[in-house]
PDB file of C-alpha atoms in Angstrom:
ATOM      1  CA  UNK K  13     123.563  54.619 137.631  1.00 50.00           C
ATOM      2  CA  UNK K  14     122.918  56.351 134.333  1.00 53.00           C
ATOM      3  CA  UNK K  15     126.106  57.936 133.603  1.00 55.00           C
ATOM      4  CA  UNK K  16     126.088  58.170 130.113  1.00 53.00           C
ATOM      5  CA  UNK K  17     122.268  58.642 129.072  1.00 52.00           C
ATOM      6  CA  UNK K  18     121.702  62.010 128.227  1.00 52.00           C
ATOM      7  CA  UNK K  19     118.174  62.190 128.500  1.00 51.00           C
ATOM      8  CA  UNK K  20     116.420  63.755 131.316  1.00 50.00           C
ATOM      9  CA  UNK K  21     113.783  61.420 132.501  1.00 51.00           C
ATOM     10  CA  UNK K  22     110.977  63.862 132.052  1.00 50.00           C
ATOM     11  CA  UNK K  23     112.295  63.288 128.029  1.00 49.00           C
ATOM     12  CA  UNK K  24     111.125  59.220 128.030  1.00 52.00           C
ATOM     13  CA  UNK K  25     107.550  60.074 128.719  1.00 49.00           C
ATOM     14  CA  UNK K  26     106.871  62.523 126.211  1.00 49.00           C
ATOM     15  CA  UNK K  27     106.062  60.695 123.049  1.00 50.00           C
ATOM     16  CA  UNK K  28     108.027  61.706 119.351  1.00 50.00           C
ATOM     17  CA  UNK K  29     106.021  63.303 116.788  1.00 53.00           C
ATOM     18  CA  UNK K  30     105.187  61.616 113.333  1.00 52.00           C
ATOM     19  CA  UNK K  31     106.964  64.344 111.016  1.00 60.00           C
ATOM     20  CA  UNK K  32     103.462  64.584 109.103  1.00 69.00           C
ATOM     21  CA  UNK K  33     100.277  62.809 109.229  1.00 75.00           C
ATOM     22  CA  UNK K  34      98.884  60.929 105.882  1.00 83.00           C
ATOM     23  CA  UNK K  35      96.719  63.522 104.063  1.00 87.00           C
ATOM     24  CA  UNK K  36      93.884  63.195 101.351  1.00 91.00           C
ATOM     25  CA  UNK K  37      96.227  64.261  99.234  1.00 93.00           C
ATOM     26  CA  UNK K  38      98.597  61.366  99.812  1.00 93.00           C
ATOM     27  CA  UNK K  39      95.555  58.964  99.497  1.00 93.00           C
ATOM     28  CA  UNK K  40      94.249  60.796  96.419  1.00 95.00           C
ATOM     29  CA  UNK K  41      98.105  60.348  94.894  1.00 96.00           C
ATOM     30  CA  UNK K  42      97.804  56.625  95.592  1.00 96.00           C
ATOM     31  CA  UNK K  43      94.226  56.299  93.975  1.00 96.00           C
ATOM     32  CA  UNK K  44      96.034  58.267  90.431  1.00 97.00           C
ATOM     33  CA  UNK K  45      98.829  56.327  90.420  1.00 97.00           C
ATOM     34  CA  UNK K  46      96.793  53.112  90.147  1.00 97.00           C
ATOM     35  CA  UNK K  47      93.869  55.072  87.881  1.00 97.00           C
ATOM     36  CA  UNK K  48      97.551  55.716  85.278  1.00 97.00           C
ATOM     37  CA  UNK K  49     100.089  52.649  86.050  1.00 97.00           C
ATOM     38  CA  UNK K  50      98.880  48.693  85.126  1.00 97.00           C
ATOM     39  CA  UNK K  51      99.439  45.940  87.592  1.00 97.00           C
ATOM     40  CA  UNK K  52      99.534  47.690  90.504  1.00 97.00           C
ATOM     41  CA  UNK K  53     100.801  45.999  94.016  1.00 97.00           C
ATOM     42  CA  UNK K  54     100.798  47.575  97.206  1.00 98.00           C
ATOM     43  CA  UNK K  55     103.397  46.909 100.309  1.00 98.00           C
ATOM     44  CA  UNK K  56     102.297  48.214 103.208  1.00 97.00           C
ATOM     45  CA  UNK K  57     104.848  49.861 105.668  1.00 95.00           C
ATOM     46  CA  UNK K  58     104.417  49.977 109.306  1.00 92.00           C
ATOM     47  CA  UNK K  59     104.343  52.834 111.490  1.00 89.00           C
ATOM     48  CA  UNK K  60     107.282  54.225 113.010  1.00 86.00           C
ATOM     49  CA  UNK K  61     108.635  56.614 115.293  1.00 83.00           C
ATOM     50  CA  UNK K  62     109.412  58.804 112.690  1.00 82.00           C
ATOM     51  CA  UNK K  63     106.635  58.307 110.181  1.00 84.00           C
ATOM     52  CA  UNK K  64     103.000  56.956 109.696  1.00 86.00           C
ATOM     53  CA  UNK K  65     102.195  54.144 108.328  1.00 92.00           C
ATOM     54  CA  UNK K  66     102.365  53.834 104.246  1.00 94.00           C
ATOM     55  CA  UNK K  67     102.187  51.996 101.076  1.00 96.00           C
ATOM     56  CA  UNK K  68     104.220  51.624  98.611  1.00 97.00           C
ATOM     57  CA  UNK K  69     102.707  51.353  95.089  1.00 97.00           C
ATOM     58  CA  UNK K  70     104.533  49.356  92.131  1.00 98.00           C
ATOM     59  CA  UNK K  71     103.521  49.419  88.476  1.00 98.00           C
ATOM     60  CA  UNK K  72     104.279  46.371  86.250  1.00 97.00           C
ATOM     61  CA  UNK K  73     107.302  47.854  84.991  1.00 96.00           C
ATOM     62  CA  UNK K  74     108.442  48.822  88.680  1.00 96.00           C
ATOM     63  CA  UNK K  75     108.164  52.625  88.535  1.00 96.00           C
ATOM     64  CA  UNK K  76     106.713  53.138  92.442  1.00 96.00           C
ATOM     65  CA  UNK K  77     105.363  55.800  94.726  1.00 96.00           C
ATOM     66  CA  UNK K  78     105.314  55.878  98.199  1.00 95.00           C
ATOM     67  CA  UNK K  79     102.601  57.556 100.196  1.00 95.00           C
ATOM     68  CA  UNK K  80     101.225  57.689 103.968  1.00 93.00           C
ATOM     69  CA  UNK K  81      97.872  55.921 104.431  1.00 93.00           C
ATOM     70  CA  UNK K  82      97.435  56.370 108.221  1.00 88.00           C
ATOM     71  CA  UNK K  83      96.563  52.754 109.208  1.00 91.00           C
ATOM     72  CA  UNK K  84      97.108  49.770 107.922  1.00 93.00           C
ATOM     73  CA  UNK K  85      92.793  49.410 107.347  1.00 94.00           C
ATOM     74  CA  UNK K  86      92.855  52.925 104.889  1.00 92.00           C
ATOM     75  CA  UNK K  87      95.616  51.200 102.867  1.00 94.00           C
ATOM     76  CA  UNK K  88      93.132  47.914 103.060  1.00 95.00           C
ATOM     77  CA  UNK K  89      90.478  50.096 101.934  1.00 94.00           C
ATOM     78  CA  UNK K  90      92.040  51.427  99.165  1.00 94.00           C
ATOM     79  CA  UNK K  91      93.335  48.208  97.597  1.00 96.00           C
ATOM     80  CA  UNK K  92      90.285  46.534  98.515  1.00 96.00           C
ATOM     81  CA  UNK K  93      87.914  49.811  96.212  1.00 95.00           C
ATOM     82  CA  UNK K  94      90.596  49.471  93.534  1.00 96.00           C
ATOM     83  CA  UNK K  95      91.129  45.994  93.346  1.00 97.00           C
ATOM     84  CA  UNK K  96      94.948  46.084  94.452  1.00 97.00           C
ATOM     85  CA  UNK K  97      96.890  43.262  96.019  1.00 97.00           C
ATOM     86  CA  UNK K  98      98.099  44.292  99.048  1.00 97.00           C
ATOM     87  CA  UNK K  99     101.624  42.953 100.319  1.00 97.00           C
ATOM     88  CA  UNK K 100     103.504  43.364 104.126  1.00 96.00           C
ATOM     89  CA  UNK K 101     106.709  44.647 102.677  1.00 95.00           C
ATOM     90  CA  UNK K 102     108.288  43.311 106.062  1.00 94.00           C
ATOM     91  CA  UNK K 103     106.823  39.979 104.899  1.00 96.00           C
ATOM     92  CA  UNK K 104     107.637  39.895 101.461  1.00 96.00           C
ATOM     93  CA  UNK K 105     110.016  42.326 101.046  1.00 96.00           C
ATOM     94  CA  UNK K 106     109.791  44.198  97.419  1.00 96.00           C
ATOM     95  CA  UNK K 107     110.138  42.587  93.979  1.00 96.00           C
ATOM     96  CA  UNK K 108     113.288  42.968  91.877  1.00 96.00           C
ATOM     97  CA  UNK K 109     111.401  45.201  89.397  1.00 96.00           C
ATOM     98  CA  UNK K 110     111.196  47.964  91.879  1.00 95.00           C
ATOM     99  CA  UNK K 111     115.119  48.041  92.376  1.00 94.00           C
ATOM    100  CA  UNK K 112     115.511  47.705  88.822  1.00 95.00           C
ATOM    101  CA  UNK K 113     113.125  50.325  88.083  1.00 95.00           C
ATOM    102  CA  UNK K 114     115.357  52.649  90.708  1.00 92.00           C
ATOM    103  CA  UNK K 115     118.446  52.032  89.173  1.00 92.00           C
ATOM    104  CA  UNK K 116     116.739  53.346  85.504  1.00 93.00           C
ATOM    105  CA  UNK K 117     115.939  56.056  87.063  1.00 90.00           C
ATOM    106  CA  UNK K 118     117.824  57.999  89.864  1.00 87.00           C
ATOM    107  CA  UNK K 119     116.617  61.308  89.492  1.00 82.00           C
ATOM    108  CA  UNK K 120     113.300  60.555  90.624  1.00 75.00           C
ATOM    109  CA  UNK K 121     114.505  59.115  94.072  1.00 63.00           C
ATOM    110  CA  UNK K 122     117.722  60.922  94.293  1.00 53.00           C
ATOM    111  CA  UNK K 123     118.172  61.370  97.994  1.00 47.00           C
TER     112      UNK K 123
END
């Protein structure tokens, strides 16, 4: 018995909708922020229910940018053209200097 799920089971078959699909223009703000920042790292991001799969890009000095890609082999593509290490931020995790970075600068990623 299924007393407290709310869902109707017509609702677990239909699959949820990425909010928005990676775009040339997210892949074209990846390829500028590497063409302006030095030292630039990647960390990919898996898909999720919610949102497509994406990169996060940190400079040297940890300013970052986070942008859809897709799948995980556009974000290979693009570090691979540029050059670009590319990390599994579930992995790894992200270095100190992006935190740091964050913390300089809260209006950029104010939430």
């Amino acid at each position: 018995m299924s007393w407290f799920n709310r869902r109707s089971r017509g609702a677990e078959a239909t699959p949820t909708k990425l909010d928005r699909e990676a775009t040339r223009d997210d892949l074209a703000a990846l390829e500028a922020f590497i063409a302006t920042r030095r030292g630039v790292e990647f960390y990919l991001e898996p898909e999720t229910t919610a949102t497509d799969t994406t990169v996060v890009a940190i400079a040297h000095d940890g300013e970052w940018i986070r942008r859809r890609t897709g799948t995980p082999r556009a974000a290979g593509a693009i570090a691979r053209k540029h050059a670009v290490p590319l990390y599994e931020a579930a992995r790894t995790g992200y270095p100190e200097r992006m935190r740091t970075w964050s913390r300089a600068h809260p209006e950029r990623h104010a939430r």
